[in-house]
CSV table of C-alpha atoms in Angstrom, one decimal:
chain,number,residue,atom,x,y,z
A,1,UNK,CA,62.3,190.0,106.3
A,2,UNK,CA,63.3,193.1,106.0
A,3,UNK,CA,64.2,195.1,102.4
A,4,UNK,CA,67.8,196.6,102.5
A,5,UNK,CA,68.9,199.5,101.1
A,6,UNK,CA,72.3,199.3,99.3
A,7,UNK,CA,74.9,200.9,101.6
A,8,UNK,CA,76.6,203.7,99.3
A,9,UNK,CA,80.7,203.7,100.8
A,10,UNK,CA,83.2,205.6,99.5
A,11,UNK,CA,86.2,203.9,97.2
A,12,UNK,CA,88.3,206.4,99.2
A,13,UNK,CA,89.3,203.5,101.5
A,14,UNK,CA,92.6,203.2,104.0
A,15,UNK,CA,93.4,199.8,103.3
A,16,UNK,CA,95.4,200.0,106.6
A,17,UNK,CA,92.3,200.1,108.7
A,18,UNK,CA,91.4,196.3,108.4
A,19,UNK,CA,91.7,194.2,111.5
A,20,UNK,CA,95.3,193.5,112.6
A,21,UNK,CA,95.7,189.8,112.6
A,22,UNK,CA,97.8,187.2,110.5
A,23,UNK,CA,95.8,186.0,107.3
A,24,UNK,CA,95.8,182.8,107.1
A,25,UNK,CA,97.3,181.5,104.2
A,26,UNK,CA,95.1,180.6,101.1
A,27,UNK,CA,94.0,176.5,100.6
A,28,UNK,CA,94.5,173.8,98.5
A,29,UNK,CA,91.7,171.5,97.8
A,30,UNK,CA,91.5,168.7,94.9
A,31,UNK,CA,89.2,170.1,92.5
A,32,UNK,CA,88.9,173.3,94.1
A,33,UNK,CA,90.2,176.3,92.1
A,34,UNK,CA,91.7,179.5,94.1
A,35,UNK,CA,91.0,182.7,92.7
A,36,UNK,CA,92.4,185.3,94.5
A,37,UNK,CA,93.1,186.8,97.5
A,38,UNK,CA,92.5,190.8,99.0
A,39,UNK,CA,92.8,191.8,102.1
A,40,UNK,CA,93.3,188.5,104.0
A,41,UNK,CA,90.2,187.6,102.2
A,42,UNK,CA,90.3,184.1,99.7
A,43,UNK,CA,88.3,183.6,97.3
A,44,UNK,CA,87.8,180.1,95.7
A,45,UNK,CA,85.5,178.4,93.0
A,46,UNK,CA,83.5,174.5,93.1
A,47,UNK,CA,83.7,172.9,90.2
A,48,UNK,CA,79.8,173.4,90.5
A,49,UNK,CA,80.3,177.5,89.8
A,50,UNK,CA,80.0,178.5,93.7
A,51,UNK,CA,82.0,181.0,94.7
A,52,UNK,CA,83.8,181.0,97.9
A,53,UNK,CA,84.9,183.8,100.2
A,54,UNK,CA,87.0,183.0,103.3
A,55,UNK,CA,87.6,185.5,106.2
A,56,UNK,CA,89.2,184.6,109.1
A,57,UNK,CA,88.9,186.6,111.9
A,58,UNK,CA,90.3,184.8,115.1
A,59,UNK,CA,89.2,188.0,117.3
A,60,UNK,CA,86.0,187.1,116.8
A,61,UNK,CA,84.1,184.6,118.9
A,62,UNK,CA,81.6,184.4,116.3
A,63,UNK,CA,81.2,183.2,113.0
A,64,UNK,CA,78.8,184.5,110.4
A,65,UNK,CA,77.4,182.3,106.7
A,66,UNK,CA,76.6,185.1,104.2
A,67,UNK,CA,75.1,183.4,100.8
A,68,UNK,CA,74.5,185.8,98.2
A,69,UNK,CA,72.4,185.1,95.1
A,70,UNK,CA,72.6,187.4,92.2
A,71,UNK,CA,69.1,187.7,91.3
A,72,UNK,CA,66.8,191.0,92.7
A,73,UNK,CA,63.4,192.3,92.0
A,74,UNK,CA,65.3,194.0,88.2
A,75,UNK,CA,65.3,190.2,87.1
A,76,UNK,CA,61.5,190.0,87.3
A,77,UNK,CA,59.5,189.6,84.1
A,78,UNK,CA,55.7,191.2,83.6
A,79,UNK,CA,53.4,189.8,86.6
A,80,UNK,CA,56.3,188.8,88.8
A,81,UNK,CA,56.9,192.2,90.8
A,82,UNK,CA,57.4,191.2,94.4
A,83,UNK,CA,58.7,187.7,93.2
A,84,UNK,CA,62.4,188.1,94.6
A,85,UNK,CA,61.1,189.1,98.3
A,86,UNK,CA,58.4,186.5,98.0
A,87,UNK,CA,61.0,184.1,97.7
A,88,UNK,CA,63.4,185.2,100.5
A,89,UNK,CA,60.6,184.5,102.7
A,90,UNK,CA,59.7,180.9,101.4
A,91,UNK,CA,63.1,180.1,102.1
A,92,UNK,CA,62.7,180.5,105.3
A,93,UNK,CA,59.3,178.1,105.3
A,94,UNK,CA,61.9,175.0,105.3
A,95,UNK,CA,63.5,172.3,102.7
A,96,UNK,CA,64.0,168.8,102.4
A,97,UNK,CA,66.6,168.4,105.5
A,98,UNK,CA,65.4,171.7,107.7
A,99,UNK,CA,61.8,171.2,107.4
A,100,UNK,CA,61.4,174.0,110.2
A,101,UNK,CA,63.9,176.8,109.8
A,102,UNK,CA,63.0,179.1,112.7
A,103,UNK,CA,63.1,176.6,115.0
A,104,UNK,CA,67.0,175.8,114.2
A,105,UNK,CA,68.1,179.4,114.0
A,106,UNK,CA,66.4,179.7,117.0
A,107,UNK,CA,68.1,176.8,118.8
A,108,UNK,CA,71.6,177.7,117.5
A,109,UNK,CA,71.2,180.9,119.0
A,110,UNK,CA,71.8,183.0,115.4
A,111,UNK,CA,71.4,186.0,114.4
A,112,UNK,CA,69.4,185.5,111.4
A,113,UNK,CA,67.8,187.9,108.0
A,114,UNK,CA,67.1,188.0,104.5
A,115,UNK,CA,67.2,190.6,101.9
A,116,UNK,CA,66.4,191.4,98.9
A,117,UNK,CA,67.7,194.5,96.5
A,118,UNK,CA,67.4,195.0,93.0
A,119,UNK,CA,70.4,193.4,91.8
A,120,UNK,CA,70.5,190.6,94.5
A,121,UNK,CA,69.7,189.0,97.8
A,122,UNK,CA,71.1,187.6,100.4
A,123,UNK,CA,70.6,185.0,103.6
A,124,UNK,CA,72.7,185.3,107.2
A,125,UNK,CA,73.5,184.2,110.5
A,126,UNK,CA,75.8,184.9,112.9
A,127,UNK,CA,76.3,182.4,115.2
A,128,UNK,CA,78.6,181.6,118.4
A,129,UNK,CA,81.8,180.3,116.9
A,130,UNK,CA,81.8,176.1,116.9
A,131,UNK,CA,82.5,173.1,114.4
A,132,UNK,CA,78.8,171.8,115.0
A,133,UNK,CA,77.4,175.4,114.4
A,134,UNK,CA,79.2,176.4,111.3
A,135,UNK,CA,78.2,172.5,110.2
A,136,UNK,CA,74.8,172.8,110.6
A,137,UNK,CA,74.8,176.4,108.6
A,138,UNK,CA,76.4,175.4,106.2
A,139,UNK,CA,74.2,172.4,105.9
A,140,UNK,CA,70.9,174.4,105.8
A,141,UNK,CA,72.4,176.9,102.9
A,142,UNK,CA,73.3,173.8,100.5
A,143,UNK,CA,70.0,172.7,101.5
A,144,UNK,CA,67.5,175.3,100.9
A,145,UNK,CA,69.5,176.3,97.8
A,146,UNK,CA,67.7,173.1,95.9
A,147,UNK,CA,65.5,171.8,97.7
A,148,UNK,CA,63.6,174.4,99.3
A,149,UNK,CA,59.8,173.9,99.7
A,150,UNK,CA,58.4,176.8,97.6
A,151,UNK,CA,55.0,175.1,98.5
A,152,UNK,CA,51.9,176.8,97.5
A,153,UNK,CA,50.6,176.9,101.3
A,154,UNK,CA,53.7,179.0,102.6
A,155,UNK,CA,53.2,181.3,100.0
A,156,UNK,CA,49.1,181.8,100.4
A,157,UNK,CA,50.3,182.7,104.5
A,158,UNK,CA,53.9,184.4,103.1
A,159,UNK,CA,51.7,186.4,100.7
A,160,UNK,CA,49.7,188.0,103.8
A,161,UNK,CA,52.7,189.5,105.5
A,162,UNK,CA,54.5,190.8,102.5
A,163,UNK,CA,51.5,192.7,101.6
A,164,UNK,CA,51.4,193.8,105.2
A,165,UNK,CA,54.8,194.8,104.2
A,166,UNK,CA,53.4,196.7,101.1
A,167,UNK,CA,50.6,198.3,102.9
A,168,UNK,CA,52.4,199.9,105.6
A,169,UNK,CA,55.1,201.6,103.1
A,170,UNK,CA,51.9,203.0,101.6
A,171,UNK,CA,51.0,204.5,104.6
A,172,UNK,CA,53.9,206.7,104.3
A,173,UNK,CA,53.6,209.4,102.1
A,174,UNK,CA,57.1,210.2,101.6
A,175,UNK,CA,57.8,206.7,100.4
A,176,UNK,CA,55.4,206.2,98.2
A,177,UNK,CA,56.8,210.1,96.7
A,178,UNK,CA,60.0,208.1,96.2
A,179,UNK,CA,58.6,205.1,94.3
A,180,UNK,CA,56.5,207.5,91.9
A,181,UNK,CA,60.0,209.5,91.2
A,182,UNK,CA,61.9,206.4,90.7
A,183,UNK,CA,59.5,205.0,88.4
A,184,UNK,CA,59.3,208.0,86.5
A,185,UNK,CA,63.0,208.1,86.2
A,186,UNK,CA,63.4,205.0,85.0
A,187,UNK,CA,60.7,204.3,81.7
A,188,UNK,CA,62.4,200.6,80.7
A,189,UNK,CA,64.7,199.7,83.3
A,190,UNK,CA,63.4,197.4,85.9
A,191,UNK,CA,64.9,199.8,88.8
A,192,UNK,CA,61.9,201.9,88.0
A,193,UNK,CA,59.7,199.1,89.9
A,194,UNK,CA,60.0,198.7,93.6
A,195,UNK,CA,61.6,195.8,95.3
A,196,UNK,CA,58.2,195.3,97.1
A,197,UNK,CA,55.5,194.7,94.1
A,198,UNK,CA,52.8,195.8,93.2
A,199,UNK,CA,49.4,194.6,95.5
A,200,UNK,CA,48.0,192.4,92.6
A,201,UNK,CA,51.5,190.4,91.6
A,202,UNK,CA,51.9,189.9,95.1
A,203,UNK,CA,48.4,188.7,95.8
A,204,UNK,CA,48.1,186.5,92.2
A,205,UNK,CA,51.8,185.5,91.3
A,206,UNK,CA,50.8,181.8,90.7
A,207,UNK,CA,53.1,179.3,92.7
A,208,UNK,CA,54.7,177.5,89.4
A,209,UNK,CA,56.2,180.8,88.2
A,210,UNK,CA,57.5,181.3,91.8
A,211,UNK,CA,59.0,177.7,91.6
A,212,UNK,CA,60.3,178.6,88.0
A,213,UNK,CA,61.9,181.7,89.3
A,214,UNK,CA,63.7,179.9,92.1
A,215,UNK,CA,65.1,176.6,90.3
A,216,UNK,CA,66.4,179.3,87.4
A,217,UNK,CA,68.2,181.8,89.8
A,218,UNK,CA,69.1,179.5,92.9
A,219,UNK,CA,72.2,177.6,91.7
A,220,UNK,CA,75.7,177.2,92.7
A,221,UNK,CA,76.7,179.2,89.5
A,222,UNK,CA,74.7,182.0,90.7
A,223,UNK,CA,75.7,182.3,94.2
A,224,UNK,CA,78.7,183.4,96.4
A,225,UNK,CA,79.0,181.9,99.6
A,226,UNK,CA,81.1,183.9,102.7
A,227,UNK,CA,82.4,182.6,105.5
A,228,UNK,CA,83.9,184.8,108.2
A,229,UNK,CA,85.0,185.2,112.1
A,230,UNK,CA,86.7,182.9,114.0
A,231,UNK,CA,87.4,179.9,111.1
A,232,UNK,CA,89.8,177.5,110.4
A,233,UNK,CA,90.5,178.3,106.6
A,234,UNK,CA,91.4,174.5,105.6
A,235,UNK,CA,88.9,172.7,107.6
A,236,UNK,CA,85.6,175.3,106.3
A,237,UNK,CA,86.9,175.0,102.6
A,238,UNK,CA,86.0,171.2,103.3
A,239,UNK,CA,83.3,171.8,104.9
A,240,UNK,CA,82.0,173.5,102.5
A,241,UNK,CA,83.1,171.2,99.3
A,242,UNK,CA,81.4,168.2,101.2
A,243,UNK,CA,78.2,170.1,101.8
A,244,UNK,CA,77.7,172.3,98.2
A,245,UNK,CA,80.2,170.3,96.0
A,246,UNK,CA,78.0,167.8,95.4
A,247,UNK,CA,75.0,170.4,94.2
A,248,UNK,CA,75.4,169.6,90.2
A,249,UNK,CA,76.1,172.8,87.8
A,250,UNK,CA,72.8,173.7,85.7
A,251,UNK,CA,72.8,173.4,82.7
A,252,UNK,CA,70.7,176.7,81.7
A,253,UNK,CA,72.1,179.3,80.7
A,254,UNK,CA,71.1,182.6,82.3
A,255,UNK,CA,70.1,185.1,79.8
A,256,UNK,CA,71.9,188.5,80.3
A,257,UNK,CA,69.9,191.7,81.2
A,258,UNK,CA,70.3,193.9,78.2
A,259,UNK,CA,67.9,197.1,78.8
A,260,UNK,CA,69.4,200.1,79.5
A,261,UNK,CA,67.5,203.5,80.3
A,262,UNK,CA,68.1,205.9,77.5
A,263,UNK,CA,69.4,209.4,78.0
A,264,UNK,CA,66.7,211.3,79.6
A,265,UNK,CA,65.5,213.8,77.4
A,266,UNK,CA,64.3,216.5,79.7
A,267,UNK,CA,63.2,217.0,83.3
A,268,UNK,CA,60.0,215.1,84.7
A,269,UNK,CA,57.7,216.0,87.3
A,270,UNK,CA,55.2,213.8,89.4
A,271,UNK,CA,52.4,214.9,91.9
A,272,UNK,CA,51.6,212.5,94.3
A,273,UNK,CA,47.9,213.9,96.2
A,274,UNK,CA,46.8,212.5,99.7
A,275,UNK,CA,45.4,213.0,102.4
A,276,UNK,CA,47.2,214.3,105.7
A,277,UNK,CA,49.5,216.9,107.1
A,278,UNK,CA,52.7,215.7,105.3
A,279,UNK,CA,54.2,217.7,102.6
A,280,UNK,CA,57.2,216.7,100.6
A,281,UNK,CA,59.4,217.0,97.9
A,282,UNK,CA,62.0,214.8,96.3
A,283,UNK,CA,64.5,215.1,93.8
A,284,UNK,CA,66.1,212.2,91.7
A,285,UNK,CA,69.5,212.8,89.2
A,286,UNK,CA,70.5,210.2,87.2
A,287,UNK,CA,74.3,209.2,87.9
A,288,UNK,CA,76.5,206.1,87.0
A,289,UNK,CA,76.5,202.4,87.5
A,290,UNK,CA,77.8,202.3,91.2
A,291,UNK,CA,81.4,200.4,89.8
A,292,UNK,CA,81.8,203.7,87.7
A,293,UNK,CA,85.5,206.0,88.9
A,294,UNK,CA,82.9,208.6,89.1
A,295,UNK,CA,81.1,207.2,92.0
A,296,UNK,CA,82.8,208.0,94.7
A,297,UNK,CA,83.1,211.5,94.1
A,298,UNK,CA,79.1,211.6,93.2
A,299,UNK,CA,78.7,209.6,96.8
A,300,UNK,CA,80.8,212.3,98.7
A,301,UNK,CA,78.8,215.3,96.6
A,302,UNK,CA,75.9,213.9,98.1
A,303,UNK,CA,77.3,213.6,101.3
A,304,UNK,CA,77.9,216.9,101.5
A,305,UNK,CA,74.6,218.1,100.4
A,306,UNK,CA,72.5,215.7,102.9
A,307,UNK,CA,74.2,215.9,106.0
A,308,UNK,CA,72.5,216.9,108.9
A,309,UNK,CA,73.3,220.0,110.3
A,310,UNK,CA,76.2,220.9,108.3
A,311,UNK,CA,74.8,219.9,104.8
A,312,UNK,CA,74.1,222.2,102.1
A,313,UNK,CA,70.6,221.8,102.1
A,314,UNK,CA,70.2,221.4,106.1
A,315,UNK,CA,71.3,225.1,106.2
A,316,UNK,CA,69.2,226.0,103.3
A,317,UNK,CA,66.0,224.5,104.1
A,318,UNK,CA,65.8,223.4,107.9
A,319,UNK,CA,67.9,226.2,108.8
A,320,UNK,CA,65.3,229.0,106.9
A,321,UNK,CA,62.4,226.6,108.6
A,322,UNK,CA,61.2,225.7,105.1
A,323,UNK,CA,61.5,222.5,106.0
A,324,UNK,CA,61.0,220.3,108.7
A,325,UNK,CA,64.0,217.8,107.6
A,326,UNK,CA,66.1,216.7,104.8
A,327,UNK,CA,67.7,213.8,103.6
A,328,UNK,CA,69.9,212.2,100.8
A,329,UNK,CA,72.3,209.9,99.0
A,330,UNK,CA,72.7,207.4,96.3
A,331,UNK,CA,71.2,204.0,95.0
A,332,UNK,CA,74.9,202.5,94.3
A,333,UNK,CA,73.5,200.0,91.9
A,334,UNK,CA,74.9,197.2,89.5
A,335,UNK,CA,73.5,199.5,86.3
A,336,UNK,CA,73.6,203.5,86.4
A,337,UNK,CA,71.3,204.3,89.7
A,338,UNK,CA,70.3,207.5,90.9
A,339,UNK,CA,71.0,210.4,93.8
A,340,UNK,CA,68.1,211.3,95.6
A,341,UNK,CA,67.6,214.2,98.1
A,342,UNK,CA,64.1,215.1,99.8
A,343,UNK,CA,62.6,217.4,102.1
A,344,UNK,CA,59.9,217.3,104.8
A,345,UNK,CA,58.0,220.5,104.3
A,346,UNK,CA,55.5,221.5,107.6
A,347,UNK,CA,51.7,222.0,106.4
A,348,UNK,CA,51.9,225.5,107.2
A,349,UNK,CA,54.8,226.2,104.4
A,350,UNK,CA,55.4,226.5,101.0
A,351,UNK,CA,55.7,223.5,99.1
A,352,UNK,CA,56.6,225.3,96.3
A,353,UNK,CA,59.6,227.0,97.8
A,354,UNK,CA,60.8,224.5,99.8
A,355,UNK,CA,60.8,222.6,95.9
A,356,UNK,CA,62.5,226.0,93.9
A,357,UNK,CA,65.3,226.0,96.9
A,358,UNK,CA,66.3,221.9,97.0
A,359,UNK,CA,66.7,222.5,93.0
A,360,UNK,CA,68.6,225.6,93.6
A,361,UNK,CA,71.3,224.4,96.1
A,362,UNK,CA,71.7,221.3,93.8
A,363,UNK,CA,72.2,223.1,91.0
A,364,UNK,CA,74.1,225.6,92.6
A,365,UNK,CA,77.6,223.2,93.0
A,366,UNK,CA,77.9,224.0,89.2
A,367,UNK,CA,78.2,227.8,90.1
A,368,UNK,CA,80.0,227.1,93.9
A,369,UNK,CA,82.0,224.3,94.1
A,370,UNK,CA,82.3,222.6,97.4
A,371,UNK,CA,85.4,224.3,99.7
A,372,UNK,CA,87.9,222.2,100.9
A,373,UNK,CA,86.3,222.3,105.0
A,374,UNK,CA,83.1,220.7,103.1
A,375,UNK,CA,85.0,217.8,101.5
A,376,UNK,CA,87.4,217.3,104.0
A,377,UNK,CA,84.3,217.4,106.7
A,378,UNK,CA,82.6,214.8,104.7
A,379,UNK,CA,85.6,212.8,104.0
A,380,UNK,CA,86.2,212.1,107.8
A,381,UNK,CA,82.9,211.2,108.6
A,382,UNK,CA,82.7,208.7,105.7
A,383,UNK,CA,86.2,207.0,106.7
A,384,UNK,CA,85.1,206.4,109.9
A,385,UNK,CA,81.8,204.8,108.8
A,386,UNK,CA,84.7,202.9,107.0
A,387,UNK,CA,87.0,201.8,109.6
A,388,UNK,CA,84.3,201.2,111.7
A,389,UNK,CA,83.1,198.4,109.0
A,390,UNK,CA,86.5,196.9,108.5
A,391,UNK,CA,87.1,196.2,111.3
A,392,UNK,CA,83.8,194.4,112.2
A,393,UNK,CA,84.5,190.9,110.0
A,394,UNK,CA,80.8,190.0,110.5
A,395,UNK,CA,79.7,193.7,109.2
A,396,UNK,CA,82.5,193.2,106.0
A,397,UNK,CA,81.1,189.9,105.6
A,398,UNK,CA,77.8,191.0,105.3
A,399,UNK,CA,78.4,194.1,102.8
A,400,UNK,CA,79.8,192.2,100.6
A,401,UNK,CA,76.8,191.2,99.5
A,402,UNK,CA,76.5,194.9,98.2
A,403,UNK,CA,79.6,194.9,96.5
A,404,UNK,CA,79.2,191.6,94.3
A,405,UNK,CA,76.1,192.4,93.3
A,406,UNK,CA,77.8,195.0,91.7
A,407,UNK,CA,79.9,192.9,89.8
A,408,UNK,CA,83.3,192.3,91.6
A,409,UNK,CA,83.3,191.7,95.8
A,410,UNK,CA,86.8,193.6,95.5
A,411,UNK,CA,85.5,196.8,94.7
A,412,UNK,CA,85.0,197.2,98.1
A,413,UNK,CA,88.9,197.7,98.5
């Protein structure tokens, strides 16, 4: 299963751009309490702690089961790196009811994944709209939220291809330049560690700390459950009382993550040495939690910078040839994240003045603030990466995964 990357959107959104169809008016179930509603989106609560999110999207001929757990690779503990993605794959090994997962995500014709992030993960599919398919999903999410396996001989064959995983991110320098900046940027906090692991958690993590780690975090009080495409509101809010409401509420109580990185207290600096023909450079700055009013005028500065050809530092450093490519953006996290920006430098140039001009264009917004072309440039591209997601219910469906992990699904509006 693949590793996502948090997608960093804009807060500039036109509400206006959402799919044009009449929301269907919120339910009432016995015992079921309604939260809110935004956007032709309804949000309920179980008894149990679940947390529901209804989108219906009659449009679509499909119908996609988003369940998001609130638990990423910052919730792992000394010896546990890896532990979060481990698990997203065992849940796909098969519980008590769906003994072979594959097999019925295969035969329901889905469109299936996992990820994991550092402040969550999530399990999908998309599937042809139909009471039997939306029954059976439903039915294998209660299901492998308690009673998965987690057996000891799906994680000794699991353990194999995440560390192929592993390996072939360490086979690109560039990546593994990230991971040293991030971990140097971050001396406490766990978003210093890499969703992946290290090689010897993932190889050693015994299978009763995996199990521990998976009856702790996957609970109805931990989850958030969307529904979306073409749904009857009133008959899926059943569906899904009969199917999760009888999952009891825990009775632990989840301890809250209380580290916080402390100002840093001047620049840092890593060298990363191997052997090839790849040179690089990256550049991290520390910037708010991604729920912060500052974010998404940080998101579009970055923007503006990255963009390929008309960024900042395209025209800087590709332009100049003293660099092959450049890249950038922001890790729009749950707890202050970072902006990074990088540069593919040929072996034939200077490292060190491909490294001298990324810091100087950077610092150089202080000195020459961005004109009105650059943010009204960037501000049309990023709206249309917006209405292009709001009106796709699966593709809202799915991102906000990214939005409640940090903290409130409706900070995507």
């Amino acid at each position: 299963m693949k590793r996502a990357r948090s997608l960093s959107v804009t807060l500039l959104l036109l509400l206006s751009l959402l799919p044009a169809h009449a929301a269907q008016a919120p339910v009432a179930l016995p015992g079921v309490e309604r939260i809110t509603s935004v956007e032709g989106i309804n949000e309920y609560r179980l008894p149990n702690g679940l947390r529901v999110l209804l989108f219906p999207d009659p449009s679509k001929p499909t119908v996609t089961v988003n369940i998001t757990y609130l638990v990423g690779s910052k919730h792992e503990n000394y010896g546990e790196t890896g532990m979060a993605h481990l698990l997203e794959h065992l849940l796909f090994k098969g519980s008590t009811k769906h003994t072979n997962v594959p097999k019925e995500l295969q035969d329901h014709g889905s469109r299936p994944n996992g990820t994991t992030w550092f402040d969550r993960t999530n399990y999908f599919e998309t599937f042809q709209a139909s009471d039997a398919n939306l029954e059976w999903a439903l039915d294998l999410e209660a299901d492998r939220m308690v009673n998965s396996f987690v057996a000891k001989k799906d994680l000794d064959s699991e353990m194999t291809v995440v560390r192929n995983e592993y390996e072939s991110g360490e086979n690109s320098p560039m990546n593994v330049l990230q991971e040293r900046v991030m971990s140097a940027a971050y001396l406490w906090h766990n978003y210093g560690k890499s969703t992946i692991g290290a090689r010897s958690d993932i190889e050693n993590v015994p299978i009763d700390r995996l199990q521990a780690f998976y009856r702790n975090y996957y609970q109805p009080d931990n989850a958030i459950l969307l529904v979306a495409g073409k749904i009857d509101e009133g008959k899926t809010l059943g569906l899904i009382n009969r199917y999760f409401g009888g999952i009891p509420r825990p009775q632990r109580v989840l301890q809250p993550n209380y580290t916080t990185e402390p100002v840093q207290d001047g620049e840092r600096s890593v060298t990363l040495r191997r052997v090839g023909d790849v040179q690089g450079v990256v550049a991290a700055y520390h910037i708010p939690a991604g729920s912060h009013p500052d974010f998404a005028a940080l998101d579009m500065a970055a923007e503006i910078l990255a963009d390929s050809p008309s960024g900042r530092l395209y025209k800087a450093l590709v332009e100049t040839k003293k660099a092959a490519t450049v890249s950038g953006g922001t890790y729009q996290l749950r707890e202050p994240g970072l902006a990074i920006f990088d540069a593919s430098v040929r072996k034939e140039s200077s490292l060190q003045d491909a490294r001298d001009t990324l810091l100087a264009t950077v610092d150089a917004i202080a000195s020459t603030p961005f004109t009105a072309e650059e943010v009204e440039r960037a501000r049309a591209r990023m709206l249309k990466n917006i209405e292009l997601l709001l009106n796709s219910s699966d593709r809202v469906g799915l991102q906000i995964s990214e939005w409640a992990a940090l903290g409130d699904w409706r900070l995507l509006f």
